[in-house]
Amino acid sequence: MAKTKPDIIIILNDDMGFSDIGCYGGEIETPNLDRLAAGGLSYSQFYNTARCSPSRASLLTGLHPHQTGIGILTYDTGPEGYAGDLNRRCVTIAEVVKEAGYGTYLSGKWHVAKNLTEPTDSWPMQRGFEKFFGTIIGAGSFYHPNTLTRGNESAEHEATENPEFFYTDAISDQAAAFIRDHHRDTPDKPLFQYVAYTAPHWPLHAHDEDIARYKGRFDEGWDKLREQRLERLVRAGIIDASWVLTERDPTQPAWENAEEKEWLLRCMEVYAAQIDRMDQGIGRIVSALEETGRLDNTLLLFLSDNGACAEDIPEGVNVQSLVDDLMIAQAETRDGRPVLLGNDPSVMPGPEDTYQSYGVAWANMSNAPFRLYKHWIHEGGIATPLVVHWPKGISDQGGVRHVPGQLPDLMATVLEVSGAAYPRTYKDNDILPLEGVSLVKSFGADYERQEPLFWEHEGNAAVRVGKWKLVRNYPGDWELYDMDADRTETRDLAAAHPERVAQMLALYEEWAARCGVIPREKILEEMKKLGGTAFWEKDEDEE
């Protein structure tokens, strides 16, 4: 363990699958993340919360998202019962470590505030960050993002006045600048920085030179590439050789039967380029730490906010609604050309005047060897890479850890390494007790976790106790899996273990009641009374 307080940097990216980056079996070139993994630890069973806003709320606070007011997203969705606004029953990591003498910085996506244009007490500067540059909303053009903000002021001009502006680069460069400025002004003060990329969330936007690097990389198609990813994950010691690859998503054709292959390949090439560009930026952040002599005593963590995203962007969507109401798109490019919104195979993604997603089949590959996606609590929706690098605190360089963990554990970890105290009250507000378990014990060696893990999102739910996971794809039945023998969830054992199912379901229901989970049935009943469907079901592309 380090003798002095370490710097702490959490890097979160957006909508990336379990096996996309190089050190987790993927074809995408991520030399900087690979370097961090080789010099630190890779976790095989770390979990997010299946969706952008809930994951961010949980990571920042050490609580489950429902406790923070972020049960679904951040729009005012009315009778579904969650405020969509980070409440005052929680504290952020920034608020806590600031009290312990840390400088606090955020570069990137926020997405835990309902008001997207006016500062409120759920904005970054009001929740412990001394400096902030990024977006308040959760998605949008990488060339001209909505809600671009510096401090509490609009920074839209930084995109409109700079033809070279690209949001991924801006996040990276600002993060590196925060490190250099902090070291120049307060060299002996520890820093905490949260770097929150929007890559590779749709829309598929990337530079031509990055896209060109992946020409031909995916030509074998999703079926063979899923098999190859599993083989590399097994060789890396991340996946057990006895676990079988899940079947291809039944809604998708075999690669040999797929139509519009040129467009499909381009979609995956652009997606890869988005991650590649992010990795380049992470390299610049690491360089800033090296130049300032801070890298050795920096605890750096990298992970994704949910599994890969299978959401389609259909043609014919009301563009103006996405611009005015949801604030996740632009109707025109900065030089006045119309944005072509929708997955039209005659339009190749990448440039500023396109707005597309890469679809179910590639998301299925991104999550290999698991099934299902963002929104769901099966492994494809919640399993994330977790790379942890801390030269002064971790001696097992290149090690793999299999102990399960989830987002609230990051607050607990930060508390332990920083020496900060988690408060019972903060600014005259009672604060809910911390839900997480520190990862620091696992820095030295693997161990068996005793505490259960819980999830719920849109009725999809799970509880994991030891090797057993009880999970539901709402409104289906509860399924039971032995995660030691079958982490890819191919053999449902619920019928063979009814007593275990009942015990675990009781644990889940107790947790759900304590943490303010609103039963899905109640939400749908309320919506039916109003004669409509839930907001997020009408607009799957809202986030």
Coordinates of C-alpha atoms in Angstrom, one line a residue:
M1 CA 0.0 0.0 0.0
A2 CA 1.1 3.5 -0.7
K3 CA 2.4 5.6 2.3
T4 CA 0.9 8.9 1.0
K5 CA -2.6 9.6 -0.4
P6 CA -2.8 8.4 -4.0
D7 CA -4.3 10.3 -6.9
I8 CA -7.4 8.6 -8.0
I9 CA -8.8 8.5 -11.6
I10 CA -11.9 6.7 -12.7
I11 CA -12.4 6.4 -16.4
L12 CA -15.8 5.3 -17.5
N13 CA -16.9 4.7 -21.1
D14 CA -20.3 4.3 -22.6
D15 CA -22.2 1.3 -24.1
M16 CA -19.1 -0.9 -24.6
G17 CA -19.2 -4.7 -24.6
F18 CA -17.3 -7.0 -22.4
S19 CA -15.0 -8.3 -25.1
D20 CA -14.3 -5.3 -27.3
I21 CA -10.9 -4.0 -26.0
G22 CA -7.7 -5.9 -26.8
C23 CA -6.9 -7.0 -23.2
Y24 CA -10.4 -8.6 -23.0
G25 CA -10.2 -10.6 -26.2
G26 CA -11.3 -8.0 -28.8
E27 CA -10.0 -7.0 -32.2
I28 CA -10.0 -3.3 -31.4
E29 CA -6.5 -1.8 -30.9
T30 CA -6.3 -0.5 -27.3
P31 CA -2.5 -0.4 -26.6
N32 CA -2.9 2.1 -23.7
L33 CA -5.6 0.1 -21.9
D34 CA -3.6 -3.1 -22.6
R35 CA -0.5 -1.5 -21.0
L36 CA -2.5 -0.6 -17.9
A37 CA -3.9 -4.1 -17.6
A38 CA -0.4 -5.6 -18.1
G39 CA 0.9 -3.4 -15.3
G40 CA -2.1 -3.9 -13.0
L41 CA -5.1 -6.1 -12.6
S42 CA -8.0 -7.3 -14.8
Y43 CA -11.3 -8.2 -13.1
S44 CA -13.4 -10.9 -14.8
Q45 CA -16.6 -10.5 -12.8
F46 CA -17.1 -6.8 -12.2
Y47 CA -20.6 -5.5 -12.9
N48 CA -22.3 -2.2 -13.8
T49 CA -26.0 -1.5 -13.5
A50 CA -27.2 -2.1 -17.2
R51 CA -27.9 1.5 -18.2
C52 CA -26.1 4.9 -18.5
S53 CA -27.7 7.1 -15.8
P54 CA -28.3 4.4 -13.1
S55 CA -24.7 3.3 -13.5
R56 CA -23.3 6.8 -13.2
A57 CA -25.4 7.4 -10.1
S58 CA -24.3 4.2 -8.5
L59 CA -20.6 4.7 -9.3
L60 CA -20.6 8.3 -8.0
T61 CA -22.4 7.6 -4.7
G62 CA -21.7 4.1 -3.6
L63 CA -25.5 3.4 -3.5
H64 CA -27.9 1.5 -5.7
P65 CA -29.3 3.9 -8.3
H66 CA -32.9 3.8 -7.0
Q67 CA -31.7 5.2 -3.7
T68 CA -30.2 8.2 -5.5
G69 CA -33.3 9.2 -7.5
I70 CA -32.0 7.7 -10.8
G71 CA -34.1 4.6 -11.3
I72 CA -34.4 4.8 -15.1
L73 CA -33.0 8.0 -16.8
T74 CA -33.0 11.7 -16.1
Y75 CA -36.0 12.9 -18.0
D76 CA -39.2 13.8 -16.2
T77 CA -41.0 10.5 -16.9
G78 CA -43.8 11.1 -14.5
P79 CA -45.6 8.2 -12.9
E80 CA -42.8 5.7 -13.2
G81 CA -41.9 7.1 -9.8
Y82 CA -38.2 8.0 -10.0
A83 CA -37.2 11.6 -9.9
G84 CA -34.5 11.3 -12.5
D85 CA -32.4 13.8 -10.5
L86 CA -29.5 13.0 -8.2
N87 CA -31.0 13.6 -4.7
R88 CA -29.6 14.9 -1.4
R89 CA -29.8 11.5 0.4
C90 CA -26.4 10.7 -1.3
V91 CA -23.0 12.1 -1.6
T92 CA -20.6 11.9 -4.5
I93 CA -17.1 10.6 -4.4
A94 CA -16.0 14.2 -5.2
E95 CA -17.9 15.6 -2.2
V96 CA -16.3 13.0 0.1
V97 CA -12.7 13.2 -1.1
K98 CA -12.8 17.0 -1.3
E99 CA -13.4 16.9 2.5
A100 CA -10.2 14.8 2.7
G101 CA -8.1 17.4 0.9
Y102 CA -8.4 16.3 -2.7
G103 CA -8.7 18.5 -5.8
T104 CA -11.7 17.3 -7.8
Y105 CA -12.2 17.3 -11.5
L106 CA -14.6 16.0 -14.1
S107 CA -14.1 15.8 -17.8
G108 CA -17.0 14.3 -19.8
K109 CA -20.6 13.1 -19.5
W110 CA -22.7 13.8 -16.4
H111 CA -26.2 12.4 -17.1
V112 CA -27.6 12.4 -13.5
A113 CA -29.4 15.8 -13.6
K114 CA -33.0 16.4 -14.8
N115 CA -32.4 20.1 -15.7
L116 CA -30.2 20.0 -18.8
T117 CA -29.7 23.8 -19.3
E118 CA -29.8 25.5 -16.0
P119 CA -27.4 24.7 -13.0
T120 CA -29.1 23.0 -10.1
D121 CA -27.9 21.2 -7.0
S122 CA -27.6 18.0 -9.1
W123 CA -25.0 19.5 -11.4
P124 CA -21.2 18.7 -11.1
M125 CA -20.0 21.9 -9.6
Q126 CA -22.8 21.7 -7.0
R127 CA -21.8 18.0 -6.2
G128 CA -18.2 18.4 -5.2
F129 CA -16.3 19.0 -8.5
E130 CA -14.1 22.1 -8.5
K131 CA -13.8 22.1 -12.3
F132 CA -16.0 20.5 -14.9
F133 CA -16.0 20.3 -18.7
G134 CA -18.5 18.1 -20.5
T135 CA -22.1 17.4 -21.3
I136 CA -25.1 17.3 -18.9
I137 CA -27.1 15.0 -21.3
G138 CA -26.3 11.4 -22.1
A139 CA -25.7 11.2 -25.8
G140 CA -25.4 13.3 -29.0
S141 CA -23.2 14.3 -31.9
F142 CA -19.5 13.9 -31.3
Y143 CA -18.9 16.9 -33.5
H144 CA -21.5 19.2 -31.9
P145 CA -22.8 17.8 -28.6
N146 CA -25.8 19.4 -26.9
T147 CA -25.4 20.8 -23.4
L148 CA -21.6 21.2 -23.7
T149 CA -20.7 23.0 -20.4
R150 CA -17.7 24.4 -18.7
G151 CA -18.2 25.0 -15.0
N152 CA -21.9 26.2 -14.9
E153 CA -21.8 28.0 -18.2
S154 CA -22.6 26.8 -21.7
A155 CA -19.5 25.9 -23.8
E156 CA -21.3 25.3 -27.1
H157 CA -19.0 27.8 -28.8
E158 CA -16.1 25.6 -28.1
A159 CA -17.6 23.1 -30.6
T160 CA -19.1 25.5 -33.1
E161 CA -16.1 27.8 -33.4
N162 CA -13.6 24.9 -33.8
P163 CA -14.0 22.8 -37.0
E164 CA -11.6 20.3 -35.5
F165 CA -13.7 19.7 -32.4
F166 CA -14.4 16.1 -31.5
Y167 CA -15.9 15.3 -28.2
T168 CA -13.8 12.2 -27.4
D169 CA -10.6 14.2 -28.0
A170 CA -12.0 17.2 -26.0
I171 CA -12.7 14.9 -23.0
S172 CA -9.2 13.4 -23.2
D173 CA -7.3 16.7 -23.6
Q174 CA -9.2 18.4 -20.9
A175 CA -8.5 15.5 -18.5
A176 CA -4.8 15.7 -19.3
A177 CA -4.9 19.5 -18.8
F178 CA -6.6 19.2 -15.4
I179 CA -3.7 17.0 -14.3
R180 CA -1.0 19.3 -15.5
D181 CA -2.7 22.4 -14.1
H182 CA -3.3 20.7 -10.7
H183 CA 0.4 19.6 -10.5
R184 CA 1.5 23.1 -11.4
D185 CA -0.6 24.9 -8.9
T186 CA -0.8 22.4 -6.0
P187 CA 1.8 19.7 -6.6
D188 CA 1.6 18.2 -3.1
K189 CA -2.2 17.9 -3.1
P190 CA -3.8 14.7 -4.2
L191 CA -6.3 14.8 -7.0
F192 CA -9.5 12.9 -7.9
Q193 CA -10.6 12.9 -11.5
Y194 CA -13.7 11.3 -13.1
V195 CA -13.2 10.9 -16.9
A196 CA -16.6 10.0 -18.5
Y197 CA -16.4 9.3 -22.2
T198 CA -19.5 9.0 -24.4
A199 CA -17.6 6.7 -26.8
P200 CA -18.7 4.3 -28.2
H201 CA -22.4 5.2 -27.6
W202 CA -24.3 6.0 -30.8
P203 CA -24.2 7.9 -33.0
L204 CA -21.5 6.2 -35.0
H205 CA -19.1 9.2 -35.4
A206 CA -15.3 8.7 -36.1
H207 CA -12.4 10.1 -38.0
D208 CA -11.6 8.7 -41.5
E209 CA -8.1 7.7 -40.5
D210 CA -9.3 5.8 -37.5
I211 CA -12.0 4.0 -39.5
A212 CA -9.5 3.1 -42.2
R213 CA -7.4 1.2 -39.7
Y214 CA -10.2 -1.3 -39.3
K215 CA -10.9 -2.0 -43.0
G216 CA -11.1 -5.7 -43.3
R217 CA -10.7 -6.4 -39.6
F218 CA -14.3 -7.7 -39.2
D219 CA -14.8 -9.3 -42.6
E220 CA -15.0 -12.9 -41.2
G221 CA -18.3 -11.8 -39.6
W222 CA -19.9 -12.0 -36.2
D223 CA -20.2 -15.8 -35.9
K224 CA -16.5 -16.6 -36.4
L225 CA -15.3 -13.5 -34.5
R226 CA -17.5 -14.4 -31.4
E227 CA -15.7 -17.8 -31.4
Q228 CA -12.3 -16.2 -31.7
R229 CA -13.1 -13.7 -28.8
L230 CA -14.0 -16.6 -26.5
E231 CA -10.7 -18.4 -27.3
R232 CA -8.7 -15.3 -26.5
L233 CA -10.6 -14.7 -23.3
V234 CA -9.9 -18.3 -22.2
R235 CA -6.2 -17.9 -23.0
A236 CA -6.1 -14.6 -21.0
G237 CA -7.6 -16.5 -18.0
I238 CA -10.6 -14.2 -17.9
I239 CA -13.2 -16.9 -19.0
D240 CA -13.2 -20.5 -18.0
A241 CA -12.7 -23.0 -20.8
S242 CA -15.7 -25.0 -19.7
W243 CA -18.2 -22.2 -20.3
V244 CA -19.8 -22.5 -23.7
L245 CA -20.4 -19.7 -26.1
T246 CA -24.0 -18.5 -26.1
E247 CA -26.0 -18.9 -29.3
R248 CA -26.2 -16.1 -31.8
D249 CA -29.1 -13.8 -31.0
P250 CA -32.1 -15.7 -32.6
T251 CA -33.3 -12.5 -34.3
Q252 CA -30.1 -12.2 -36.3
P253 CA -29.0 -14.1 -39.4
A254 CA -25.8 -16.1 -39.8
W255 CA -23.1 -13.9 -41.2
E256 CA -23.1 -15.7 -44.5
N257 CA -26.8 -14.9 -44.9
A258 CA -26.6 -11.3 -43.9
E259 CA -27.6 -8.6 -46.3
E260 CA -26.0 -5.1 -46.8
K261 CA -22.6 -6.5 -45.7
E262 CA -20.7 -3.4 -46.8
W263 CA -22.8 -1.2 -44.6
L264 CA -22.7 -3.7 -41.7
L265 CA -19.0 -3.8 -41.8
R266 CA -18.7 -0.1 -41.9
C267 CA -20.9 0.2 -38.8
M268 CA -18.5 -2.1 -36.9
E269 CA -15.5 -0.3 -38.2
V270 CA -16.7 3.0 -37.0
Y271 CA -17.7 1.6 -33.6
A272 CA -14.1 0.2 -33.3
A273 CA -12.7 3.6 -34.4
Q274 CA -14.6 5.2 -31.6
I275 CA -13.0 3.0 -29.0
D276 CA -9.6 3.4 -30.7
R277 CA -9.9 7.2 -30.4
M278 CA -10.8 6.9 -26.8
D279 CA -7.7 4.7 -26.1
Q280 CA -5.5 7.3 -27.8
G281 CA -6.9 9.9 -25.4
I282 CA -6.3 7.6 -22.4
G283 CA -2.7 7.4 -23.6
R284 CA -2.5 11.2 -23.4
I285 CA -3.9 11.2 -19.8
V286 CA -1.4 8.6 -18.8
S287 CA 1.4 10.7 -20.4
A288 CA 0.3 13.7 -18.3
L289 CA 0.6 11.6 -15.2
E290 CA 4.1 10.4 -16.2
E291 CA 5.3 13.9 -17.1
T292 CA 4.2 15.2 -13.7
G293 CA 5.7 12.2 -11.9
R294 CA 2.3 11.1 -10.5
L295 CA 1.6 7.9 -12.3
D296 CA 3.3 5.5 -9.8
N297 CA 1.0 6.7 -7.0
T298 CA -2.2 7.0 -9.1
L299 CA -5.0 4.5 -8.6
L300 CA -6.5 4.4 -12.1
L301 CA -9.7 2.4 -12.8
F302 CA -11.3 1.8 -16.2
L303 CA -14.7 0.3 -16.9
S304 CA -17.9 0.6 -18.9
D305 CA -21.4 1.8 -17.8
N306 CA -23.3 -1.1 -19.3
G307 CA -23.1 -3.9 -21.8
A308 CA -23.1 -3.3 -25.6
C309 CA -26.2 -1.5 -26.9
A310 CA -28.5 -3.3 -29.3
E311 CA -30.8 -0.3 -29.8
D312 CA -31.8 0.4 -33.4
I313 CA -32.1 4.0 -34.7
P314 CA -35.0 3.6 -37.2
E315 CA -35.5 5.8 -40.2
G316 CA -38.3 8.3 -39.9
V317 CA -37.7 9.4 -36.3
N318 CA -38.9 12.9 -35.4
V319 CA -35.5 14.6 -35.6
Q320 CA -36.8 17.9 -34.1
S321 CA -38.0 16.0 -31.0
L322 CA -34.5 14.5 -30.5
V323 CA -33.1 18.1 -30.9
D324 CA -35.6 20.1 -28.8
D325 CA -37.1 17.6 -26.3
L326 CA -34.4 15.0 -25.7
M327 CA -31.4 17.2 -26.7
I328 CA -29.5 14.2 -28.1
A329 CA -29.1 15.2 -31.7
Q330 CA -28.6 18.1 -34.1
A331 CA -30.8 18.7 -37.1
E332 CA -27.9 20.2 -39.1
T333 CA -24.2 20.1 -39.2
R334 CA -22.2 23.1 -38.0
D335 CA -21.9 24.2 -41.7
G336 CA -25.6 23.8 -42.4
R337 CA -26.0 20.4 -44.0
P338 CA -29.0 18.3 -42.8
V339 CA -28.2 15.4 -40.5
L340 CA -29.4 12.0 -42.0
L341 CA -30.8 10.3 -38.9
G342 CA -31.5 6.6 -39.0
N343 CA -29.9 3.2 -39.9
D344 CA -30.2 3.6 -43.7
P345 CA -27.8 1.2 -45.4
S346 CA -27.4 3.6 -48.3
V347 CA -25.7 6.0 -45.9
M348 CA -22.2 5.1 -44.5
P349 CA -21.8 6.2 -40.9
G350 CA -18.9 8.2 -39.5
P351 CA -19.3 11.8 -40.7
E352 CA -21.0 14.6 -38.9
D353 CA -24.1 14.5 -41.1
T354 CA -24.9 10.9 -40.1
Y355 CA -26.6 9.5 -37.0
Q356 CA -26.7 5.7 -36.8
S357 CA -26.1 2.7 -34.4
Y358 CA -24.4 -0.6 -35.1
G359 CA -27.3 -2.9 -34.3
V360 CA -28.1 -6.2 -32.6
A361 CA -25.7 -8.6 -34.2
W362 CA -22.6 -6.6 -33.6
A363 CA -23.7 -5.8 -30.0
N364 CA -24.1 -9.6 -29.6
M365 CA -20.5 -9.9 -30.7
S366 CA -19.4 -7.1 -28.4
N367 CA -20.8 -8.9 -25.4
A368 CA -19.3 -12.3 -26.3
P369 CA -19.5 -14.8 -24.8
F370 CA -22.6 -13.6 -23.0
R371 CA -26.2 -13.0 -24.1
L372 CA -28.5 -10.0 -24.0
Y373 CA -27.5 -6.3 -23.8
K374 CA -27.8 -2.9 -22.2
H375 CA -31.1 -2.8 -20.3
W376 CA -30.9 -6.5 -19.2
I377 CA -29.4 -8.0 -16.1
H378 CA -28.2 -11.2 -17.8
E379 CA -24.4 -11.1 -18.1
G380 CA -24.4 -9.3 -21.5
G381 CA -26.1 -6.3 -19.9
I382 CA -24.0 -5.9 -16.8
A383 CA -20.6 -7.5 -17.2
T384 CA -17.8 -4.9 -17.8
P385 CA -14.1 -5.0 -18.1
L386 CA -12.4 -3.5 -15.1
V387 CA -8.8 -2.6 -15.3
V388 CA -7.1 -1.4 -12.1
H389 CA -3.6 0.1 -12.2
W390 CA -1.6 1.4 -9.2
P391 CA 2.1 0.7 -9.3
K392 CA 2.6 1.7 -5.6
G393 CA -0.4 -0.3 -4.4
I394 CA -0.5 -3.3 -6.7
S395 CA 2.5 -5.7 -7.0
D396 CA 0.8 -8.5 -9.0
Q397 CA 1.3 -6.9 -12.4
G398 CA -0.9 -8.6 -15.1
G399 CA -2.9 -10.5 -12.6
V400 CA -6.6 -11.5 -13.1
R401 CA -9.1 -11.3 -10.3
H402 CA -12.3 -13.3 -10.3
V403 CA -13.9 -11.9 -7.1
P404 CA -17.4 -10.5 -8.1
G405 CA -18.0 -6.8 -7.5
Q406 CA -20.3 -4.0 -8.6
L407 CA -20.4 -0.2 -8.9
P408 CA -21.1 0.7 -5.2
D409 CA -17.7 -0.9 -4.5
L410 CA -15.9 1.9 -6.1
M411 CA -16.9 4.4 -3.5
A412 CA -15.8 2.0 -0.8
T413 CA -12.5 1.5 -2.5
V414 CA -11.9 5.2 -2.8
L415 CA -12.7 5.7 0.8
E416 CA -10.1 3.1 1.9
V417 CA -7.2 4.3 -0.3
S418 CA -7.9 8.0 0.3
G419 CA -8.6 7.9 4.0
A420 CA -11.8 9.9 3.4
A421 CA -14.7 9.4 5.8
Y422 CA -18.2 8.5 4.5
P423 CA -20.6 10.9 6.2
R424 CA -23.8 10.2 8.1
T425 CA -25.0 13.7 7.3
Y426 CA -23.8 16.2 4.7
K427 CA -24.9 19.8 4.4
D428 CA -27.7 19.2 6.8
N429 CA -29.0 16.2 4.9
D430 CA -29.1 12.6 6.3
I431 CA -27.1 10.4 4.0
L432 CA -28.0 6.8 3.3
P433 CA -25.5 4.1 4.5
L434 CA -22.8 3.0 2.0
E435 CA -23.8 -0.1 0.0
G436 CA -20.4 -1.0 -1.5
V437 CA -17.5 -3.3 -0.4
S438 CA -13.9 -2.1 -1.0
L439 CA -11.8 -3.8 -3.7
V440 CA -8.5 -3.1 -1.9
K441 CA -8.4 -6.6 -0.3
S442 CA -8.4 -8.1 -3.9
F443 CA -5.4 -6.0 -4.9
G444 CA -3.2 -8.5 -3.1
A445 CA -5.0 -11.7 -3.9
D446 CA -8.3 -13.2 -5.0
Y447 CA -10.9 -14.1 -2.4
E448 CA -14.5 -15.3 -2.1
R449 CA -17.0 -12.5 -1.6
Q450 CA -19.6 -13.1 1.1
E451 CA -21.9 -10.1 0.5
P452 CA -24.7 -10.5 -2.1
L453 CA -25.0 -8.4 -5.2
F454 CA -28.3 -6.9 -6.5
W455 CA -29.7 -5.3 -9.6
E456 CA -33.0 -4.0 -11.1
H457 CA -33.7 -2.1 -14.2
E458 CA -37.1 -1.9 -16.0
G459 CA -38.2 -5.0 -14.2
N460 CA -35.2 -7.0 -15.3
A461 CA -33.5 -8.0 -12.0
A462 CA -31.0 -10.3 -10.3
V463 CA -29.4 -11.3 -7.0
R464 CA -26.1 -13.1 -6.8
V465 CA -24.9 -15.0 -3.7
G466 CA -21.6 -16.7 -4.0
K467 CA -21.7 -18.8 -7.2
W468 CA -25.5 -18.6 -7.6
K469 CA -27.3 -16.0 -9.7
L470 CA -31.1 -15.6 -9.7
V471 CA -32.1 -13.5 -12.7
R472 CA -35.2 -12.4 -14.5
N473 CA -35.8 -11.1 -18.0
Y474 CA -39.1 -9.2 -17.3
P475 CA -41.8 -10.3 -17.5
G476 CA -40.4 -13.9 -17.7
D477 CA -39.8 -16.3 -15.0
W478 CA -36.9 -16.2 -12.6
E479 CA -33.9 -18.3 -13.8
L480 CA -31.1 -19.8 -11.7
Y481 CA -27.5 -20.2 -12.8
D482 CA -24.4 -21.7 -11.2
M483 CA -21.8 -19.1 -12.2
D484 CA -18.8 -21.3 -11.5
A485 CA -20.0 -23.9 -13.9
D486 CA -22.0 -21.8 -16.4
R487 CA -21.4 -18.1 -16.3
T488 CA -22.7 -17.8 -19.9
E489 CA -26.2 -18.7 -18.5
T490 CA -27.1 -21.5 -20.8
R491 CA -28.4 -24.0 -18.2
D492 CA -31.3 -22.8 -16.1
L493 CA -31.3 -24.7 -12.8
A494 CA -34.4 -23.1 -11.2
A495 CA -36.6 -26.1 -11.5
A496 CA -34.0 -28.3 -9.8
H497 CA -33.4 -26.0 -6.8
P498 CA -36.8 -24.5 -5.8
E499 CA -35.7 -23.9 -2.2
R500 CA -32.7 -22.0 -3.3
V501 CA -34.8 -19.9 -5.7
A502 CA -37.2 -19.1 -2.8
Q503 CA -34.4 -18.1 -0.5
M504 CA -32.7 -15.8 -3.0
L505 CA -36.0 -14.3 -4.1
A506 CA -36.7 -13.4 -0.5
L507 CA -33.3 -11.7 -0.3
Y508 CA -34.0 -9.8 -3.5
E509 CA -37.5 -8.6 -2.4
E510 CA -36.0 -7.4 1.0
W511 CA -33.3 -5.5 -0.9
A512 CA -35.8 -4.0 -3.4
A513 CA -38.1 -2.8 -0.6
R514 CA -35.2 -1.2 1.3
C515 CA -33.7 0.5 -1.7
G516 CA -36.9 1.9 -3.1
V517 CA -37.3 -0.3 -6.2
I518 CA -40.8 0.3 -7.6
P519 CA -42.3 -3.0 -8.9
R520 CA -42.5 -3.0 -12.7
E521 CA -46.1 -4.1 -12.5
K522 CA -47.1 -1.0 -10.5
I523 CA -45.4 1.2 -13.1
L524 CA -47.1 -0.4 -16.0
E525 CA -50.5 -0.3 -14.2
E526 CA -50.1 3.4 -13.6
M527 CA -49.2 4.0 -17.2
K528 CA -52.2 2.0 -18.4
K529 CA -54.5 4.2 -16.3
L530 CA -53.2 7.2 -18.2
G531 CA -53.8 5.4 -21.5
G532 CA -50.2 5.3 -22.6
T533 CA -47.0 3.3 -22.4
A534 CA -43.9 4.1 -20.4
F535 CA -41.7 6.9 -21.7
W536 CA -38.6 4.8 -22.2
E537 CA -40.7 2.2 -24.1
K538 CA -41.9 4.7 -26.5
D539 CA -38.5 6.1 -27.1
E540 CA -35.9 3.4 -26.9
D541 CA -33.3 5.8 -28.4
E542 CA -33.8 8.5 -25.8
E543 CA -30.5 7.8 -24.1

